[in-house]
PDB file of C-alpha atoms in Angstrom:
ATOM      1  CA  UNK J 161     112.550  94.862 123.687  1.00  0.00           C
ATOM      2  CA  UNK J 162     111.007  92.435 121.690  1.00  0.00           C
ATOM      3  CA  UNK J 163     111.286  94.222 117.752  1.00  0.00           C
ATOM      4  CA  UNK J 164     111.284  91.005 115.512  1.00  0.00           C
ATOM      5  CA  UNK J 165     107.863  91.969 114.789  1.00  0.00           C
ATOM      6  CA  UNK J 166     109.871  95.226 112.970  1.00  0.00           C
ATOM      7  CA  UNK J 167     111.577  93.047 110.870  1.00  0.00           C
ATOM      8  CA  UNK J 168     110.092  93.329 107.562  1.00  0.00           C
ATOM      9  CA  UNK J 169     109.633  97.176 107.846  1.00  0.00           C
ATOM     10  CA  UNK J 170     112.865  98.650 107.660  1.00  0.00           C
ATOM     11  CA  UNK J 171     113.010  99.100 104.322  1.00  0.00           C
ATOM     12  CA  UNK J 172     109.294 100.930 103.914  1.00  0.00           C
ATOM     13  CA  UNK J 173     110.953 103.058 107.107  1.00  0.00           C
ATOM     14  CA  UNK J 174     114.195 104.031 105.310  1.00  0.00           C
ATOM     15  CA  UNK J 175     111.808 105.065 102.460  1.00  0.00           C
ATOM     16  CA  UNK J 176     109.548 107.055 104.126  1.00  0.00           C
ATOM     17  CA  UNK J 177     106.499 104.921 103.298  1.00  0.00           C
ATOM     18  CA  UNK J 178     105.962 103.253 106.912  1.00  0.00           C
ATOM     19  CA  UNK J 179     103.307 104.855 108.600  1.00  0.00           C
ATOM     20  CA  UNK J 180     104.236 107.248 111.094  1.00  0.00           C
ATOM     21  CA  UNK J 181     103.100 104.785 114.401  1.00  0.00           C
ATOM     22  CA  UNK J 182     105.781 102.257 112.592  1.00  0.00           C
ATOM     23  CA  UNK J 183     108.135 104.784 112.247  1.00  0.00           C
ATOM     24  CA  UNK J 184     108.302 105.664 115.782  1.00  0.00           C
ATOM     25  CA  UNK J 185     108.776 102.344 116.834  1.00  0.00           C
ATOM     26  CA  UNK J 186     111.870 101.779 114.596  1.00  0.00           C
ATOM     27  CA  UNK J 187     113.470 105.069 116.242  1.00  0.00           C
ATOM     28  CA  UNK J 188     112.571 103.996 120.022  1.00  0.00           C
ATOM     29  CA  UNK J 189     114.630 100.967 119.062  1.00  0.00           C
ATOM     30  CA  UNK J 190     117.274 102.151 117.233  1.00  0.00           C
ATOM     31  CA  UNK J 191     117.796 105.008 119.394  1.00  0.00           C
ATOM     32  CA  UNK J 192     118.238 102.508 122.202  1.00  0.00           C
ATOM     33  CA  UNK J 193     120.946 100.979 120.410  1.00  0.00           C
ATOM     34  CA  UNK J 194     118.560  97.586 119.904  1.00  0.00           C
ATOM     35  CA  UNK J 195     121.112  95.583 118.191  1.00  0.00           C
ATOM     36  CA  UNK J 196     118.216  93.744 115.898  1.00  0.00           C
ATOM     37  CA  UNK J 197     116.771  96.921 114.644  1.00  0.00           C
ATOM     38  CA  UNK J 198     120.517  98.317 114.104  1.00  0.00           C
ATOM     39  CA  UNK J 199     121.294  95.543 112.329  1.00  0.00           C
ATOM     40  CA  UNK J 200     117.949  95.213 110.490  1.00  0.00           C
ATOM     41  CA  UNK J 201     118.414  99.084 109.167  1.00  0.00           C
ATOM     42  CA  UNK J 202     121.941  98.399 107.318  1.00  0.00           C
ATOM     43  CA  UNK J 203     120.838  95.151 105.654  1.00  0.00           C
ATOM     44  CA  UNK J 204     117.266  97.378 104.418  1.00  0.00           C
ATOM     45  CA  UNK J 205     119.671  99.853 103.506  1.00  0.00           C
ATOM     46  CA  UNK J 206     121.931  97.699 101.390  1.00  0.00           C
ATOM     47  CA  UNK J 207     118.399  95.849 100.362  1.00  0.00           C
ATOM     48  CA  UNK J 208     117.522  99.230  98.987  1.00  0.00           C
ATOM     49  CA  UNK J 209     121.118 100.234  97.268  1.00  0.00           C
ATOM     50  CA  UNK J 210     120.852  96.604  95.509  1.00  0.00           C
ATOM     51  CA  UNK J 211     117.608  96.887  94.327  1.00  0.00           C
ATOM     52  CA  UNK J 212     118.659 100.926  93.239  1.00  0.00           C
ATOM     53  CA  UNK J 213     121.066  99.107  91.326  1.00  0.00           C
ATOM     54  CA  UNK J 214     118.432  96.836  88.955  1.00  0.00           C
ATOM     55  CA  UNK J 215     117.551 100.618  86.874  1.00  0.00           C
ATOM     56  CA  UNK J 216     119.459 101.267  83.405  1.00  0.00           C
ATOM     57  CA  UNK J 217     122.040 104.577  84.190  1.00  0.00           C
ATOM     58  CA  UNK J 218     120.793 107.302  82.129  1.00  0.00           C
ATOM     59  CA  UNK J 219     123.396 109.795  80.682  1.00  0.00           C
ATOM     60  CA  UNK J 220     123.072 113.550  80.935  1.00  0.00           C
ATOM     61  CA  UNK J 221     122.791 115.183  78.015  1.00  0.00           C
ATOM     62  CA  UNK J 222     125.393 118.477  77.611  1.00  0.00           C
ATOM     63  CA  UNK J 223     122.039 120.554  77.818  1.00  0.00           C
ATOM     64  CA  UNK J 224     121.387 119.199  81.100  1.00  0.00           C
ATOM     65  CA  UNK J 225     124.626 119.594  82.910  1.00  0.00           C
ATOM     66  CA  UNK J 226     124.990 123.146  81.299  1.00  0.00           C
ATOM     67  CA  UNK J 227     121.402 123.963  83.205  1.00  0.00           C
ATOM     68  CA  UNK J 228     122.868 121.746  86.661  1.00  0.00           C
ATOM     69  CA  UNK J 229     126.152 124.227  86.445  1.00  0.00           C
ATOM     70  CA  UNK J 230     123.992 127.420  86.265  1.00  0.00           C
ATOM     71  CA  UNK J 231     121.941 126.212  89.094  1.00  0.00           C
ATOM     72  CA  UNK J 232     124.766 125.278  90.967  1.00  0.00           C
ATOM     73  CA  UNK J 233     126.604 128.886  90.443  1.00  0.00           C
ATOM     74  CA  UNK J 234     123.096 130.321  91.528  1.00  0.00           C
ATOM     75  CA  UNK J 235     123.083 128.296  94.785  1.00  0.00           C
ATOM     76  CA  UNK J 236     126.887 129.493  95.664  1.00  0.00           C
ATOM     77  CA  UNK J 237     126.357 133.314  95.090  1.00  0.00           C
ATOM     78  CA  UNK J 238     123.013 132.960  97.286  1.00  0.00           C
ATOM     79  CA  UNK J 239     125.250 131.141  99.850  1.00  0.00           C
ATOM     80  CA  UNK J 240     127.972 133.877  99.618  1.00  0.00           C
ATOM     81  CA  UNK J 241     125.763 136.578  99.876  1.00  0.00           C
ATOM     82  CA  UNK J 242     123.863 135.583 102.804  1.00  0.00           C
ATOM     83  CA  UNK J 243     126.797 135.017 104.740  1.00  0.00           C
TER      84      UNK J 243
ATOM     85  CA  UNK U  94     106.751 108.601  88.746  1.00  0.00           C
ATOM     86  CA  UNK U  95     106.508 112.119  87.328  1.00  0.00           C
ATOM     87  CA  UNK U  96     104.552 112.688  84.049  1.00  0.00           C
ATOM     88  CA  UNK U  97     107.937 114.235  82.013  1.00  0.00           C
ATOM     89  CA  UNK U  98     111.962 114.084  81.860  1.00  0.00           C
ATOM     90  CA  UNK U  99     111.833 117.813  82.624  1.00  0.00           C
ATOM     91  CA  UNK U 100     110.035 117.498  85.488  1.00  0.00           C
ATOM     92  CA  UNK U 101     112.020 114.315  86.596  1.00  0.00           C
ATOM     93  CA  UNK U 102     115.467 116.341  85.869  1.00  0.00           C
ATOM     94  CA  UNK U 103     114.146 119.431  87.871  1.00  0.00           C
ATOM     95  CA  UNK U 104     113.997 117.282  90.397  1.00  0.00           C
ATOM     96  CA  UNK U 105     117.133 115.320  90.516  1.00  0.00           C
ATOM     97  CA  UNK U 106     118.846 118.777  90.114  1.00  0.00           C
ATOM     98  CA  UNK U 107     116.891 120.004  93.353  1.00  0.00           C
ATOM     99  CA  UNK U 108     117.844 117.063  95.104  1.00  0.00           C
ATOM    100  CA  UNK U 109     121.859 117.366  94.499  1.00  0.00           C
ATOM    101  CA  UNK U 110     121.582 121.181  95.268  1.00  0.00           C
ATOM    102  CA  UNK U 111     119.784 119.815  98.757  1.00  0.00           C
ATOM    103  CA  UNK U 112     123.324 117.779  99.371  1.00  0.00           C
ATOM    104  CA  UNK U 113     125.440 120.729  98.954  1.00  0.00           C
ATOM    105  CA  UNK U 114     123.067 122.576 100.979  1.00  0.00           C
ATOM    106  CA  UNK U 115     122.990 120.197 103.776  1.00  0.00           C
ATOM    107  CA  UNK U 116     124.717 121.125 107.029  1.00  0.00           C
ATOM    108  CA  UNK U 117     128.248 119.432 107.249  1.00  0.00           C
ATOM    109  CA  UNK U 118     127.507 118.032 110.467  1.00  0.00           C
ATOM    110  CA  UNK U 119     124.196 116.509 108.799  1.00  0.00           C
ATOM    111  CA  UNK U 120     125.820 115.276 105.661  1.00  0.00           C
ATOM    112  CA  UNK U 121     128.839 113.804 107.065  1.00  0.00           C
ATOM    113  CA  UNK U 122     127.443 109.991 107.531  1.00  0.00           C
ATOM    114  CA  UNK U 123     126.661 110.373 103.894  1.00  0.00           C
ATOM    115  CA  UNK U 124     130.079 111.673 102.912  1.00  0.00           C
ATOM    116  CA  UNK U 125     132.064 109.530 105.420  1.00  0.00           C
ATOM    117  CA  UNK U 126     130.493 106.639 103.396  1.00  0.00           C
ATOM    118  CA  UNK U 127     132.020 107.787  99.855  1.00  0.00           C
ATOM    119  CA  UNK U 128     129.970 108.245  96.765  1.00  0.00           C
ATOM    120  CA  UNK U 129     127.864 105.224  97.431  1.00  0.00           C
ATOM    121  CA  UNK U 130     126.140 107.090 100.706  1.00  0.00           C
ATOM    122  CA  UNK U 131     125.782 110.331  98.362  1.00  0.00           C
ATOM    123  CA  UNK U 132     124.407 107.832  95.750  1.00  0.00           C
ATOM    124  CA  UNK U 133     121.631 106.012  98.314  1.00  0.00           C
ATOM    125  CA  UNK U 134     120.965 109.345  99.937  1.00  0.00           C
ATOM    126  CA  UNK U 135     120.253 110.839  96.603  1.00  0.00           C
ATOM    127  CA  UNK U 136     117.715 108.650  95.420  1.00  0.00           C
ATOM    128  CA  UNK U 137     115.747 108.329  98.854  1.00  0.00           C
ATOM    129  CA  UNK U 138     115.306 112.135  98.644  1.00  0.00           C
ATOM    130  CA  UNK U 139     114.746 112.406  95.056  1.00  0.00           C
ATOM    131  CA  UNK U 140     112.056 109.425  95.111  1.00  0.00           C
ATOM    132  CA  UNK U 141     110.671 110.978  98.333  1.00  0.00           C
ATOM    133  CA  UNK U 142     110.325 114.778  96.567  1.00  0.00           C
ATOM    134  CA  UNK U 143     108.804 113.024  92.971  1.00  0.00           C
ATOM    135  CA  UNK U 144     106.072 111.708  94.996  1.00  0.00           C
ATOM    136  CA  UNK U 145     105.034 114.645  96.428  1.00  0.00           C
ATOM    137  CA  UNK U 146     105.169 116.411  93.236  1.00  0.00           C
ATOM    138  CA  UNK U 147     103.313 113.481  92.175  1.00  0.00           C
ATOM    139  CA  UNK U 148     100.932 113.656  94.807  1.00  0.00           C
ATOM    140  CA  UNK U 149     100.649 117.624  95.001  1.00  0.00           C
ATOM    141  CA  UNK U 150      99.888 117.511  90.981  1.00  0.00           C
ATOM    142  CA  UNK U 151      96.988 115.042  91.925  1.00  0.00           C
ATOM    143  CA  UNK U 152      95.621 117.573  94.206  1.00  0.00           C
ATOM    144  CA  UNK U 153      96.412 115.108  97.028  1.00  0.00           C
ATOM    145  CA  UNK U 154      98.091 115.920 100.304  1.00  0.00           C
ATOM    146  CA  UNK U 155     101.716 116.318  99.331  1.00  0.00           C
ATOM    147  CA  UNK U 156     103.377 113.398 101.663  1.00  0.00           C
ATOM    148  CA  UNK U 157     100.880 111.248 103.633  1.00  0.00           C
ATOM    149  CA  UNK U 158     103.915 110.150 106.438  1.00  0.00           C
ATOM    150  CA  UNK U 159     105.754 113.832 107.234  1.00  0.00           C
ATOM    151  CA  UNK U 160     107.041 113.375 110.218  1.00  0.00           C
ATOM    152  CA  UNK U 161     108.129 109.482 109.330  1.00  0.00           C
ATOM    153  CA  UNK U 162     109.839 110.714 106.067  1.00  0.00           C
ATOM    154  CA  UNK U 163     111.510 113.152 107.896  1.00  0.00           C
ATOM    155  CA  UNK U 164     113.091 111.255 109.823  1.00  0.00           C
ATOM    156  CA  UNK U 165     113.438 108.318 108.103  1.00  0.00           C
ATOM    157  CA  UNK U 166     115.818 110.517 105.459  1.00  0.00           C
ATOM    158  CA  UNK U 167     117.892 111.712 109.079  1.00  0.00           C
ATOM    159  CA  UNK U 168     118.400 108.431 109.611  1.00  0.00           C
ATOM    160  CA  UNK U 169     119.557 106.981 106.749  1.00  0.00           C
ATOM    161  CA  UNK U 170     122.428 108.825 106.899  1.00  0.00           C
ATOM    162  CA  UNK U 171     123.312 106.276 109.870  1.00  0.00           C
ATOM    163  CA  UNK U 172     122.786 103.292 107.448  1.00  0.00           C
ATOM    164  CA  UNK U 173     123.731 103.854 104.462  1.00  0.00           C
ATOM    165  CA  UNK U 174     126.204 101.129 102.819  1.00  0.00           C
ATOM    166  CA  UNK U 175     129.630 101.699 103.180  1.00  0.00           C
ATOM    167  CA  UNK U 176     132.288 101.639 100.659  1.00  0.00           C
ATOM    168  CA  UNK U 177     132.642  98.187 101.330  1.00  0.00           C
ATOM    169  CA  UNK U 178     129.605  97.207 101.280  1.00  0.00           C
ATOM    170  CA  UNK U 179     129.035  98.340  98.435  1.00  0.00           C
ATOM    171  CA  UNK U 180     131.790  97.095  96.466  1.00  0.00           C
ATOM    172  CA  UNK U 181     131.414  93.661  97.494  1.00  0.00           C
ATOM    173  CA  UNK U 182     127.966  93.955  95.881  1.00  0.00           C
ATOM    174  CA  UNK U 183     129.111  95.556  93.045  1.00  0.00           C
ATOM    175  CA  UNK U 184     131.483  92.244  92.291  1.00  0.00           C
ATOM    176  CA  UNK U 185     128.350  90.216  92.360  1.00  0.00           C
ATOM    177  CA  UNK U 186     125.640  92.514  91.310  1.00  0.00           C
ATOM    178  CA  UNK U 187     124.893  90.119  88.373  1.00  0.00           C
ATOM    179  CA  UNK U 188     123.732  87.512  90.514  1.00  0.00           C
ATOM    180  CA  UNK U 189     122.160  90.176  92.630  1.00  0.00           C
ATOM    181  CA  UNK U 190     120.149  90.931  89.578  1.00  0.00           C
ATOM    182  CA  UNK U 191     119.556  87.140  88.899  1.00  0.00           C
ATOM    183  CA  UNK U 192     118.224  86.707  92.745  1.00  0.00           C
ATOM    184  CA  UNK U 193     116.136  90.158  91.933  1.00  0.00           C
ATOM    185  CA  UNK U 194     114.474  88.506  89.304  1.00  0.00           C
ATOM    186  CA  UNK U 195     113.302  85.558  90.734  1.00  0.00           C
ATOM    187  CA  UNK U 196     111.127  87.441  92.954  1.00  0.00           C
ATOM    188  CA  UNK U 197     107.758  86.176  92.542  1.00  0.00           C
ATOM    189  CA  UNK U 198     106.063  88.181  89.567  1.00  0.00           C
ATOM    190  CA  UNK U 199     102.826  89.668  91.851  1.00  0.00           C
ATOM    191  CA  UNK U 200     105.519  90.577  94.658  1.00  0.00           C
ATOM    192  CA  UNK U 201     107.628  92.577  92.199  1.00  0.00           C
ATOM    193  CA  UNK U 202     104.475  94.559  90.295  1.00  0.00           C
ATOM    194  CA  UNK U 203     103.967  95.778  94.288  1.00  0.00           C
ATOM    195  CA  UNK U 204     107.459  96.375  95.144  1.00  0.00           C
ATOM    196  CA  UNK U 205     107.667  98.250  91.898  1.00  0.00           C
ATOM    197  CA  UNK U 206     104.619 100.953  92.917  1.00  0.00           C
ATOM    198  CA  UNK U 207     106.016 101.539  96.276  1.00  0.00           C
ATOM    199  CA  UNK U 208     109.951 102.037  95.089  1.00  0.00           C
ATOM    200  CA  UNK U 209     110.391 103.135  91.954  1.00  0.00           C
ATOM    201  CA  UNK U 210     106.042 105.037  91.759  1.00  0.00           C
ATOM    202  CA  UNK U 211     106.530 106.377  95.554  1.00  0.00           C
ATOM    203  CA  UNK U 212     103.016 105.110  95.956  1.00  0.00           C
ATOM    204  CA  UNK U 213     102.218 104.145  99.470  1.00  0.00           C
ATOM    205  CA  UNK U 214     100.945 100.449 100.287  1.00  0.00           C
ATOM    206  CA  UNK U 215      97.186 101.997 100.349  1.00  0.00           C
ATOM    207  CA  UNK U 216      97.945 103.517  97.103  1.00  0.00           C
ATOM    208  CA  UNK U 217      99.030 100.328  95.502  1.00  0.00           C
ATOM    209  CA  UNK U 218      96.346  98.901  96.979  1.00  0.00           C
ATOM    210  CA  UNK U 219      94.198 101.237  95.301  1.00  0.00           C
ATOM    211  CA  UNK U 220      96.117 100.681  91.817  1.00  0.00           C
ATOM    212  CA  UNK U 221      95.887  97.551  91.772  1.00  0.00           C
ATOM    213  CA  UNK U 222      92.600  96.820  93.329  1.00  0.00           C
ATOM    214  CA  UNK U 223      93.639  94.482  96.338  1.00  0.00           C
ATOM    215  CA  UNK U 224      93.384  94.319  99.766  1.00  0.00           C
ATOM    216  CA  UNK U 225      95.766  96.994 101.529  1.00  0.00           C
ATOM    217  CA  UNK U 226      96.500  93.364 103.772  1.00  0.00           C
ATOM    218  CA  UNK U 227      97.554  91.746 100.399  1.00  0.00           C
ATOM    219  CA  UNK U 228      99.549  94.270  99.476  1.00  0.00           C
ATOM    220  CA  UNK U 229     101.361  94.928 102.891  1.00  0.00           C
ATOM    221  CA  UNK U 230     101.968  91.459 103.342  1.00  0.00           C
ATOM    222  CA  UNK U 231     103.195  91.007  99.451  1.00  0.00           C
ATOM    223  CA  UNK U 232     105.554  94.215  99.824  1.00  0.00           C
ATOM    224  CA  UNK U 233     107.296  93.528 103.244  1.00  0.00           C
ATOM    225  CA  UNK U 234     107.557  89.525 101.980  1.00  0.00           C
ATOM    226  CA  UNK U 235     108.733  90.986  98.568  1.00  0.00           C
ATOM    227  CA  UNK U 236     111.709  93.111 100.743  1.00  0.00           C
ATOM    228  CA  UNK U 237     112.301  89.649 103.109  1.00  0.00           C
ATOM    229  CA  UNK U 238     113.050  88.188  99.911  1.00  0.00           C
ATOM    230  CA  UNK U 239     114.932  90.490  98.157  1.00  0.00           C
ATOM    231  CA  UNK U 240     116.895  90.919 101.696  1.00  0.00           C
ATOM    232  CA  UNK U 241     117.529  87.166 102.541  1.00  0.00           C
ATOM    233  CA  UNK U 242     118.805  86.456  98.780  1.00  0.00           C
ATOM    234  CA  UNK U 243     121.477  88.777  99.077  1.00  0.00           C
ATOM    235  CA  UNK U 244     122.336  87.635 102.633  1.00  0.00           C
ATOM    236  CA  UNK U 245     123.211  84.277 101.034  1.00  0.00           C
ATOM    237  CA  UNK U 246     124.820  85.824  97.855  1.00  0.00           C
ATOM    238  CA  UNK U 247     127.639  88.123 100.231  1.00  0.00           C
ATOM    239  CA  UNK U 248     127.435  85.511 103.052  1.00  0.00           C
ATOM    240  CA  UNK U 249     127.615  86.711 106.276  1.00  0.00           C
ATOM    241  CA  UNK U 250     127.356  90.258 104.938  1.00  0.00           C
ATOM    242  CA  UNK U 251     127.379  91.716 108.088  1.00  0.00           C
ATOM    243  CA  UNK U 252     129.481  89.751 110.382  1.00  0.00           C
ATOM    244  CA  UNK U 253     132.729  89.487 108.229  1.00  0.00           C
ATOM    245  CA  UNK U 254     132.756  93.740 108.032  1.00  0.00           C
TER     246      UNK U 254
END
């Protein structure tokens, strides 16, 4: 299959922003282990963990992880208990 | 992309608690890739659930592309850089900045709304009062660029691992 039409949408796919038609495509290709659109998906993928990378890290404040932890408790009791 | 750093942390906390949530069998690509899978994984579904709260505080449908989203976040997992990957970037993310910045200034204002604002290509369209043509071809050229500078910074990225 001919996909190098695909090739600048990987990244908008991985995102979630490609339209749903585009979308499809990608996954009829990469489900039939197209070696272009295989390929194309881990360099988007490492496009997109680069350009992650160009945004300051924020610290958490001791507020913030306090709040995390008590969500975090929350979420395992609920787990336990519906087990 | 959300209107405070409450909202923004609610968020980011919903997102992690989705991770430990997640299904071993789902999660594993993520956590067979180390942190840095957790890390890319983490910031596709927290960018994809500000936008809907973006969206849904805008009175607008929540995600425009459901079923792509969807699936797009299942198959990240599959993608995601490895450890290796990663690190090799992080020897050289300075120039990966430098290469970064000398996108064109128009294709980075458009690459900016649909990564870091969630907007769609329509919406920066909208935003920005273009063409949605402009802006589609701007964005996917803006991604080509982005993509083929770092191909040249790690060399053959792909074939040597």
């Amino acid at each position: 299959m001919d996909c190098r039409y695909l090739e600048n949408t990987y990244e908008l796919f991985l995102l979630g922003a490609l339209d749903e038609p585009g979308a499809a495509r990608i996954q009829e290709h990469a489900a039939s282990a197209c070696p272009n659109c295989r390929q194309g998906l881990r360099e988007a993928a490492l496009t997109l963990f680069a350009l992650m990378q160009q945004t300051e890290p924020v610290s958490t404040t001791a507020g913030q992880r306090s709040r995390f932890l008590k969500k975090l408790k929350e979420v395992q009791h609920d787990a336990r208990r519906s087990r | 992309m959300v209107p405070s750093p409450d909202e923004a942390d609610e968020i980011l906390e919903d997102s992690f608690l989705g991770l430990i949530n997640k299904p071993a069998r789902d999660s594993q690509g993520a956590r067979g890739r180390s942190g840095v899978g957790i890390e890319t994984w983490l910031f596709l579904t927290a960018r994809r659930q500000a936008a809907a709260h973006r969206r849904a505080r805008a009175g607008q449908t929540s995600d425009p592309f459901p079923a792509a989203g969807r699936l797009a976040l299942d198959q990240a997992l599959s993608w995601l850089p490895s450890s290796r990957e990663a690190d090799l970037l992080a020897k050289r993310l300075s120039l990966a900045r430098r290469a970064v910045d000398q996108m064109p200034a128009s294709q980075r204002k458009m690459l900016d709304l649909i990564l870091f604002d969630g907007l769609t290509e329509e919406e920066a369209a909208a935003a920005l009062s273009e063409t949605p043509g402009k802006v589609r071809d701007h964005v996917r050229a803006a991604f080509g660029f982005v993509r083929q500078r770092l191909q040249t910074l790690m060399g053959t990225w792909t074939a040597g691992i």
